[in-house]
CSV table of C-alpha atoms and ligand atoms in Angstrom, one decimal:
chain,number,residue,atom,x,y,z
A,1,UNK,CA,-79.4,-8.5,12.4
A,2,UNK,CA,-76.1,-7.2,13.8
A,3,UNK,CA,-74.9,-10.9,14.2
A,4,UNK,CA,-75.7,-11.5,10.6
A,5,UNK,CA,-73.7,-8.5,9.3
A,6,UNK,CA,-70.8,-9.5,11.7
A,7,UNK,CA,-70.9,-13.0,10.4
A,8,UNK,CA,-70.8,-11.7,6.7
A,9,UNK,CA,-67.9,-9.4,7.5
A,10,UNK,CA,-65.8,-12.1,9.0
A,11,UNK,CA,-66.6,-14.6,6.2
A,12,UNK,CA,-65.7,-11.8,3.6
A,13,UNK,CA,-62.4,-11.1,5.2
A,14,UNK,CA,-61.4,-14.7,5.5
A,15,UNK,CA,-62.4,-15.1,1.9
A,16,UNK,CA,-60.3,-12.0,0.8
A,17,UNK,CA,-57.4,-13.2,2.9
A,18,UNK,CA,-57.5,-16.5,1.3
A,19,UNK,CA,-57.7,-15.0,-2.3
A,20,UNK,CA,-54.8,-12.4,-1.5
A,21,UNK,CA,-51.7,-13.5,-3.2
A,22,UNK,CA,-49.2,-14.9,-0.6
A,23,UNK,CA,-46.5,-12.5,0.5
A,24,UNK,CA,-43.4,-13.2,-1.7
A,25,UNK,CA,-41.0,-15.2,0.4
A,26,UNK,CA,-37.9,-12.9,0.7
A,27,UNK,CA,-34.9,-14.2,-1.4
A,28,UNK,CA,-32.4,-15.9,0.9
A,29,UNK,CA,-29.5,-13.4,1.4
A,30,UNK,CA,-26.6,-14.4,-0.8
A,31,UNK,CA,-23.6,-15.6,1.1
A,32,UNK,CA,-20.5,-14.9,-0.9
A,33,UNK,CA,-17.5,-17.2,-1.0
A,34,UNK,CA,-14.2,-16.7,-2.6
A,35,UNK,CA,-15.0,-18.8,-5.8
A,36,UNK,CA,-18.1,-16.5,-6.4
A,37,UNK,CA,-15.8,-13.4,-6.2
A,38,UNK,CA,-14.3,-11.3,-9.1
A,39,UNK,CA,-11.7,-8.8,-7.9
A,40,UNK,CA,-10.6,-6.0,-10.1
A,41,UNK,CA,-7.1,-5.1,-8.9
A,42,UNK,CA,-5.4,-1.8,-10.0
A,43,UNK,CA,-1.7,-2.3,-9.4
A,44,UNK,CA,0.6,0.7,-9.6
A,45,UNK,CA,3.1,-0.7,-12.1
A,46,UNK,CA,6.2,-2.9,-11.8
A,47,UNK,CA,8.8,-0.6,-10.0
A,48,UNK,CA,11.1,-2.9,-8.3
A,49,UNK,CA,11.4,-5.8,-5.9
A,50,UNK,CA,8.7,-4.8,-3.4
A,51,UNK,CA,6.1,-4.3,-6.2
A,52,UNK,CA,7.0,-7.6,-7.7
A,53,UNK,CA,6.4,-9.3,-4.3
A,54,UNK,CA,3.1,-7.5,-3.9
A,55,UNK,CA,1.8,-8.5,-7.3
A,56,UNK,CA,3.0,-12.2,-6.7
A,57,UNK,CA,1.0,-12.1,-3.5
A,58,UNK,CA,-2.2,-11.1,-5.2
A,59,UNK,CA,-1.8,-13.5,-8.0
A,60,UNK,CA,-0.7,-16.5,-5.8
A,61,UNK,CA,-3.3,-16.0,-3.2
A,62,UNK,CA,-6.1,-15.6,-5.6
A,63,UNK,CA,-5.3,-18.9,-7.2
A,64,UNK,CA,-5.0,-20.6,-3.7
A,65,UNK,CA,-8.5,-19.2,-2.8
A,66,UNK,CA,-10.1,-20.0,-6.2
A,67,UNK,CA,-11.2,-16.4,-6.7
A,68,UNK,CA,-11.3,-14.7,-10.1
A,69,UNK,CA,-8.6,-11.9,-10.2
A,70,UNK,CA,-8.6,-9.2,-13.1
A,71,UNK,CA,-5.3,-7.6,-12.8
A,72,UNK,CA,-4.6,-4.2,-14.2
A,73,UNK,CA,-1.2,-2.7,-14.5
A,74,UNK,CA,-1.3,1.1,-14.4
A,75,UNK,CA,2.4,1.2,-15.7
A,76,UNK,CA,2.9,4.0,-13.1
A,77,UNK,CA,0.6,6.4,-14.9
A,78,UNK,CA,-2.1,8.0,-13.0
A,79,UNK,CA,-4.3,8.6,-16.0
A,80,UNK,CA,-4.1,4.9,-17.0
A,81,UNK,CA,-5.0,3.9,-13.4
A,82,UNK,CA,-8.1,6.2,-13.3
A,83,UNK,CA,-9.2,4.7,-16.8
A,84,UNK,CA,-8.6,1.3,-15.4
A,85,UNK,CA,-10.8,2.1,-12.4
A,86,UNK,CA,-13.6,3.4,-14.8
A,87,UNK,CA,-13.2,0.1,-16.7
A,88,UNK,CA,-13.7,-2.0,-13.6
A,89,UNK,CA,-16.8,-0.1,-12.6
A,90,UNK,CA,-18.3,-0.7,-16.1
A,91,UNK,CA,-17.2,-4.4,-16.1
A,92,UNK,CA,-20.4,-6.4,-15.0
A,93,UNK,CA,-18.2,-9.4,-13.9
A,94,UNK,CA,-16.2,-7.2,-11.5
A,95,UNK,CA,-17.7,-7.4,-7.9
A,96,UNK,CA,-15.2,-5.5,-5.8
A,97,UNK,CA,-12.5,-3.0,-6.8
A,98,UNK,CA,-9.0,-3.1,-5.2
A,99,UNK,CA,-6.5,-0.2,-5.7
A,100,UNK,CA,-3.0,0.6,-5.0
A,101,UNK,CA,-3.2,4.3,-5.6
A,102,UNK,CA,-0.3,6.0,-7.4
A,103,UNK,CA,-1.1,9.3,-5.9
A,104,UNK,CA,-3.1,10.5,-2.9
A,105,UNK,CA,-5.5,12.7,-5.0
A,106,UNK,CA,-7.5,12.4,-8.2
A,107,UNK,CA,-10.1,9.7,-6.9
A,108,UNK,CA,-13.1,11.7,-5.8
A,109,UNK,CA,-15.3,11.3,-9.1
A,110,UNK,CA,-14.4,7.5,-9.7
A,111,UNK,CA,-15.0,6.7,-6.1
A,112,UNK,CA,-18.4,8.4,-6.3
A,113,UNK,CA,-19.1,6.5,-9.6
A,114,UNK,CA,-18.1,3.0,-7.9
A,115,UNK,CA,-20.4,3.9,-4.9
A,116,UNK,CA,-23.2,4.7,-7.3
A,117,UNK,CA,-22.6,1.4,-9.0
A,118,UNK,CA,-22.6,-0.4,-5.7
A,119,UNK,CA,-19.1,-1.7,-6.1
A,120,UNK,CA,-17.1,-1.8,-2.9
A,121,UNK,CA,-13.6,-0.3,-3.0
A,122,UNK,CA,-10.6,-1.4,-1.0
A,123,UNK,CA,-7.3,0.4,-0.9
A,124,UNK,CA,-4.3,-1.8,-0.7
A,125,UNK,CA,-0.7,-0.7,0.4
A,126,UNK,CA,-1.2,3.1,-0.1
A,127,UNK,CA,-3.8,5.5,1.5
A,128,UNK,CA,-5.4,8.4,-0.4
A,129,UNK,CA,-6.7,11.9,0.9
A,130,UNK,CA,-10.2,12.0,2.4
A,131,UNK,CA,-13.1,10.0,0.7
A,132,UNK,CA,-13.2,7.7,3.9
A,133,UNK,CA,-17.0,7.4,3.2
A,134,UNK,CA,-16.4,6.1,-0.4
A,135,UNK,CA,-14.0,3.0,0.3
A,136,UNK,CA,-14.6,0.1,2.6
A,137,UNK,CA,-11.0,0.0,4.2
A,138,UNK,CA,-7.4,0.7,3.7
A,139,UNK,CA,-4.9,-2.2,4.2
A,140,UNK,CA,-1.4,-1.1,4.4
A,141,UNK,CA,1.5,0.4,6.2
A,142,UNK,CA,2.0,3.4,8.6
A,143,UNK,CA,4.4,5.2,6.2
A,144,UNK,CA,4.9,8.0,8.7
A,145,UNK,CA,6.0,5.5,11.2
A,146,UNK,CA,8.3,4.0,8.8
A,147,UNK,CA,9.9,7.4,8.2
A,148,UNK,CA,10.2,7.9,11.9
A,149,UNK,CA,12.1,4.6,12.3
A,150,UNK,CA,14.4,5.6,9.5
A,151,UNK,CA,15.1,8.9,11.2
A,152,UNK,CA,15.7,7.3,14.5
A,153,UNK,CA,18.2,4.8,12.9
A,154,UNK,CA,20.0,7.7,11.1
A,155,UNK,CA,20.3,9.6,14.4
A,156,UNK,CA,21.9,6.6,16.1
A,157,UNK,CA,24.3,6.1,13.1
A,158,UNK,CA,25.4,9.8,13.2
A,159,UNK,CA,25.4,10.2,16.9
A,160,UNK,CA,29.2,10.7,17.0
A,161,UNK,CA,29.3,12.7,13.8
A,162,UNK,CA,30.2,16.4,14.0
A,163,UNK,CA,28.0,17.4,11.0
A,164,UNK,CA,24.7,15.7,10.0
A,165,UNK,CA,23.8,16.5,6.5
A,166,UNK,CA,21.5,14.0,5.0
A,167,UNK,CA,20.2,13.5,1.5
A,168,UNK,CA,16.7,12.1,0.7
A,169,UNK,CA,15.8,10.1,-2.4
A,170,UNK,CA,11.9,10.4,-2.6
A,171,UNK,CA,9.4,8.1,-4.2
A,172,UNK,CA,7.1,9.3,-7.1
A,173,UNK,CA,5.7,12.7,-6.4
A,174,UNK,CA,2.1,12.7,-4.9
A,175,UNK,CA,2.4,9.1,-3.6
A,176,UNK,CA,1.5,8.6,0.0
A,177,UNK,CA,4.8,6.7,0.9
A,178,UNK,CA,6.8,9.5,-0.6
A,179,UNK,CA,4.8,12.2,1.3
A,180,UNK,CA,4.5,10.3,4.6
A,181,UNK,CA,8.0,8.8,4.9
A,182,UNK,CA,9.4,12.3,4.4
A,183,UNK,CA,7.3,13.7,7.2
A,184,UNK,CA,8.1,10.9,9.6
A,185,UNK,CA,11.9,11.0,8.8
A,186,UNK,CA,12.0,14.7,9.5
A,187,UNK,CA,10.0,14.3,12.8
A,188,UNK,CA,12.6,12.1,14.4
A,189,UNK,CA,15.8,13.1,12.5
A,190,UNK,CA,15.5,16.8,13.3
A,191,UNK,CA,15.4,16.0,16.9
A,192,UNK,CA,19.0,14.9,16.8
A,193,UNK,CA,20.2,17.8,14.8
A,194,UNK,CA,20.0,16.2,11.2
A,195,UNK,CA,19.5,18.6,8.3
A,196,UNK,CA,18.0,17.2,5.1
A,197,UNK,CA,20.2,19.2,2.6
A,198,UNK,CA,19.1,17.6,-0.5
A,199,UNK,CA,15.9,15.9,-1.5
A,200,UNK,CA,14.4,15.0,-4.8
A,201,UNK,CA,12.3,12.2,-6.5
A,202,UNK,CA,14.1,9.2,-8.0
A,203,UNK,CA,10.8,7.4,-8.7
A,204,UNK,CA,11.7,4.3,-6.8
A,205,UNK,CA,14.3,3.3,-9.3
A,206,UNK,CA,18.0,2.2,-9.0
A,207,UNK,CA,19.0,4.2,-12.2
A,208,UNK,CA,17.3,7.4,-11.1
A,209,UNK,CA,18.6,7.0,-7.5
A,210,UNK,CA,22.2,6.6,-8.9
A,211,UNK,CA,21.8,9.7,-11.3
A,212,UNK,CA,20.3,12.0,-8.7
A,213,UNK,CA,23.1,11.1,-6.2
A,214,UNK,CA,25.8,11.5,-8.7
A,215,UNK,CA,24.5,14.9,-9.6
A,216,UNK,CA,24.6,16.0,-5.9
A,217,UNK,CA,28.0,14.5,-5.4
A,218,UNK,CA,29.4,16.6,-8.3
A,219,UNK,CA,28.2,19.7,-6.4
A,220,UNK,CA,29.4,18.6,-2.9
A,221,UNK,CA,30.7,15.6,-0.8
A,222,UNK,CA,29.5,17.2,2.4
A,223,UNK,CA,27.1,14.4,3.1
A,224,UNK,CA,27.0,12.1,6.1
A,225,UNK,CA,23.9,10.1,5.5
A,226,UNK,CA,21.5,9.1,2.6
A,227,UNK,CA,17.9,8.2,3.2
A,228,UNK,CA,16.4,6.1,0.3
A,229,UNK,CA,12.7,6.0,0.6
A,230,UNK,CA,12.9,2.4,-0.9
A,231,UNK,CA,15.7,-0.2,-1.5
A,232,UNK,CA,16.2,0.4,-5.1
A,233,UNK,CA,16.9,4.1,-4.8
A,234,UNK,CA,19.3,3.4,-1.9
A,235,UNK,CA,21.1,0.7,-4.2
A,236,UNK,CA,21.6,3.5,-6.8
A,237,UNK,CA,22.9,5.8,-4.2
A,238,UNK,CA,25.4,3.1,-3.0
A,239,UNK,CA,26.7,2.7,-6.6
A,240,UNK,CA,27.2,6.4,-6.9
A,241,UNK,CA,29.1,6.7,-3.6
A,242,UNK,CA,31.4,3.9,-4.6
A,243,UNK,CA,32.1,5.5,-8.0
A,244,UNK,CA,32.8,8.7,-6.2
A,245,UNK,CA,35.5,7.0,-4.0
A,246,UNK,CA,33.2,7.1,-0.9
A,247,UNK,CA,32.6,3.9,1.3
A,248,UNK,CA,28.9,3.4,1.5
A,249,UNK,CA,27.7,2.6,5.2
A,250,UNK,CA,31.0,4.0,6.5
A,251,UNK,CA,31.9,7.5,5.0
A,252,UNK,CA,28.2,7.9,4.3
A,253,UNK,CA,25.5,6.1,6.3
A,254,UNK,CA,22.7,4.6,4.1
A,255,UNK,CA,19.2,3.7,5.3
A,256,UNK,CA,16.4,2.4,3.1
A,257,UNK,CA,12.7,1.3,3.3
A,258,UNK,CA,11.1,-2.0,2.1
A,259,UNK,CA,13.7,-4.6,3.4
A,260,UNK,CA,13.6,-6.8,0.3
A,261,UNK,CA,16.1,-9.7,-0.3
A,262,UNK,CA,18.3,-7.1,-2.1
A,263,UNK,CA,18.5,-5.1,0.9
A,264,UNK,CA,19.6,-8.0,3.1
A,265,UNK,CA,22.2,-8.8,0.5
A,266,UNK,CA,23.5,-5.2,0.7
A,267,UNK,CA,23.5,-5.3,4.6
A,268,UNK,CA,25.4,-8.6,4.4
A,269,UNK,CA,27.9,-7.0,2.0
A,270,UNK,CA,28.3,-4.1,4.5
A,271,UNK,CA,27.1,-1.4,2.0
A,272,UNK,CA,23.7,-0.7,3.6
A,273,UNK,CA,23.4,0.2,7.2
A,274,UNK,CA,19.7,-0.7,7.8
A,275,UNK,CA,16.3,-1.3,6.1
A,276,UNK,CA,12.9,-0.4,7.5
A,277,UNK,CA,10.5,-3.1,6.5
A,278,UNK,CA,7.4,-2.4,4.5
A,279,UNK,CA,5.4,-5.6,4.0
A,280,UNK,CA,4.2,-6.4,0.5
A,281,UNK,CA,2.4,-9.6,1.3
A,282,UNK,CA,-1.1,-7.8,1.6
A,283,UNK,CA,-3.3,-10.0,-0.5
A,284,UNK,CA,-4.7,-12.4,2.1
A,285,UNK,CA,-5.9,-9.6,4.3
A,286,UNK,CA,-7.2,-7.7,1.3
A,287,UNK,CA,-9.3,-10.7,-0.1
A,288,UNK,CA,-10.6,-11.4,3.3
A,289,UNK,CA,-11.7,-7.8,3.5
A,290,UNK,CA,-13.3,-8.0,0.1
A,291,UNK,CA,-15.4,-11.1,0.9
A,292,UNK,CA,-16.4,-9.5,4.3
A,293,UNK,CA,-17.5,-6.3,2.4
A,294,UNK,CA,-19.6,-8.3,-0.2
A,295,UNK,CA,-21.2,-10.1,2.7
A,296,UNK,CA,-22.2,-6.8,4.2
A,297,UNK,CA,-19.7,-6.6,7.1
A,298,UNK,CA,-18.4,-3.3,8.4
A,299,UNK,CA,-14.8,-3.0,8.6
A,300,UNK,CA,-12.4,-0.6,10.3
A,301,UNK,CA,-11.2,2.2,8.0
A,302,UNK,CA,-7.5,1.2,8.4
A,303,UNK,CA,-6.1,-2.2,8.8
A,304,UNK,CA,-2.4,-1.7,9.4
A,305,UNK,CA,0.2,-4.2,8.2
A,306,UNK,CA,2.8,-5.7,10.6
A,307,UNK,CA,6.5,-4.5,10.1
A,308,UNK,CA,10.0,-4.6,11.6
A,309,UNK,CA,13.3,-3.3,10.7
A,310,UNK,CA,16.8,-4.8,10.2
A,311,UNK,CA,20.5,-3.6,10.4
A,312,UNK,CA,23.8,-4.8,9.2
A,313,UNK,CA,24.8,-5.1,12.7
A,314,UNK,CA,22.1,-7.5,13.7
A,315,UNK,CA,23.8,-10.8,14.9
A,316,UNK,CA,21.2,-13.1,13.2
A,317,UNK,CA,21.1,-11.3,10.0
A,318,UNK,CA,22.1,-14.0,7.9
A,319,UNK,CA,19.6,-16.5,9.3
A,320,UNK,CA,16.9,-13.9,9.0
A,321,UNK,CA,17.8,-13.3,5.3
A,322,UNK,CA,17.6,-17.0,4.6
A,323,UNK,CA,14.1,-17.1,5.9
A,324,UNK,CA,12.7,-14.2,4.0
A,325,UNK,CA,9.8,-14.7,1.4
A,326,UNK,CA,10.7,-11.6,-0.7
B,401,AHR,O1,3.9,1.7,-1.7
B,401,AHR,C1,4.9,1.0,-1.3
B,401,AHR,C2,6.2,1.5,-2.0
B,401,AHR,O2,6.0,1.4,-3.5
B,401,AHR,C3,7.5,0.7,-1.8
B,401,AHR,O3,8.1,1.1,-0.6
B,401,AHR,C4,8.2,0.9,-3.1
B,401,AHR,O4,9.2,0.0,-3.2
B,401,AHR,C5,7.0,0.8,-4.0
B,401,AHR,O5,7.2,1.4,-5.2
C-alpha cells in the first residue's frame, strides 16, 4: 500500500513539474556602447576661451564616438541650468546627465529627482557641495591646488619686493573655481607675506576684469601683483594697467589660471608673468565614465584632470605655445 502511495506521489510531482510553466530565462543584461548612449550635457554658458575649448571637446568627441549629445547652454544663469536639468530628467531619450555646475549649491532636489528617475549624473569640470551619494563621479581639476600654485608663483615674483599687496579678480560668485582658487591662493601667498588688499568678482570676463581694475587704480596704485582667476580677467587687468601708465608683468606682476592660447600670447608679449593650467579637454574621460556608469560599474567619486603651469621665463615657451590644442 505504502509503495503504491509513494509511486503515485512521485508520478504526480513529475506531472506537475512537467506542466509548470518554464522559469522565464532572464533577459541578457544590456551592454551599452557609445552609439546606444544619449548624453544630456548642461554647459555653463560661453564665457571665454577655456569654455569654448571645453564645449568643442564635448561636441567633437561625441561625433568621434558616435554617441548622441543633447547640448544645453545655461547662458551662465543658474535658474536656466536647473530648468535644463529637469528637462533632461523628463526627456525619455536622455540616458545620462552631465553637468558643469555654475554654482556649488542648489542641486539637492534635482539630483534626488534624477536618482528617482534612474538617470546617472556626472559632474564635469566643477564640483558641488555634498550630494556625493547622488552623482556617479566628478571629473575635473583640483581648483584649490591651482590657487596654491598661483600663490607660490606670486611669492616667487615678489620675493624681492618690499611690499606685497595683491589684487584678486574672482570668477562668478558661488562657483567652485572662484571659491577654491581663492582658498588655495591665500594658503600659499600668505606664507610669504602677501596681502590680498582688493578682491571682487569680474565674472570670468575681459571687460569686467578691466573695469574692476580701473576702479581700483583710481583709488590707489599701491599694488605689486594681480591674480586673475582666469586668463580673460587677467587680460582685462593688463589693459587697465597699461592705460594707467604701469608696465604689466614688471611694475605689477600678473598671474592667471587656464593657460589658453591667449595666455601664451600674453606671456610671449611679456605682459603676463605666468598661467596655471586648467585642462578643458575633459570629454573623453566624461563619456568613458558615462558608459561605465550605464554598464553598472562603480567609479571613484573624483577623477582629477592632469594639469601643469607655464611662465614667460620658460625657455621653450614658444615651442610649447605652438603645440597647444587650446
Ligand atoms: O570651471 C573652469 C573655469 O570656468 C575656467 O577657469 C574659466 O575660464 C571658466 O569660466
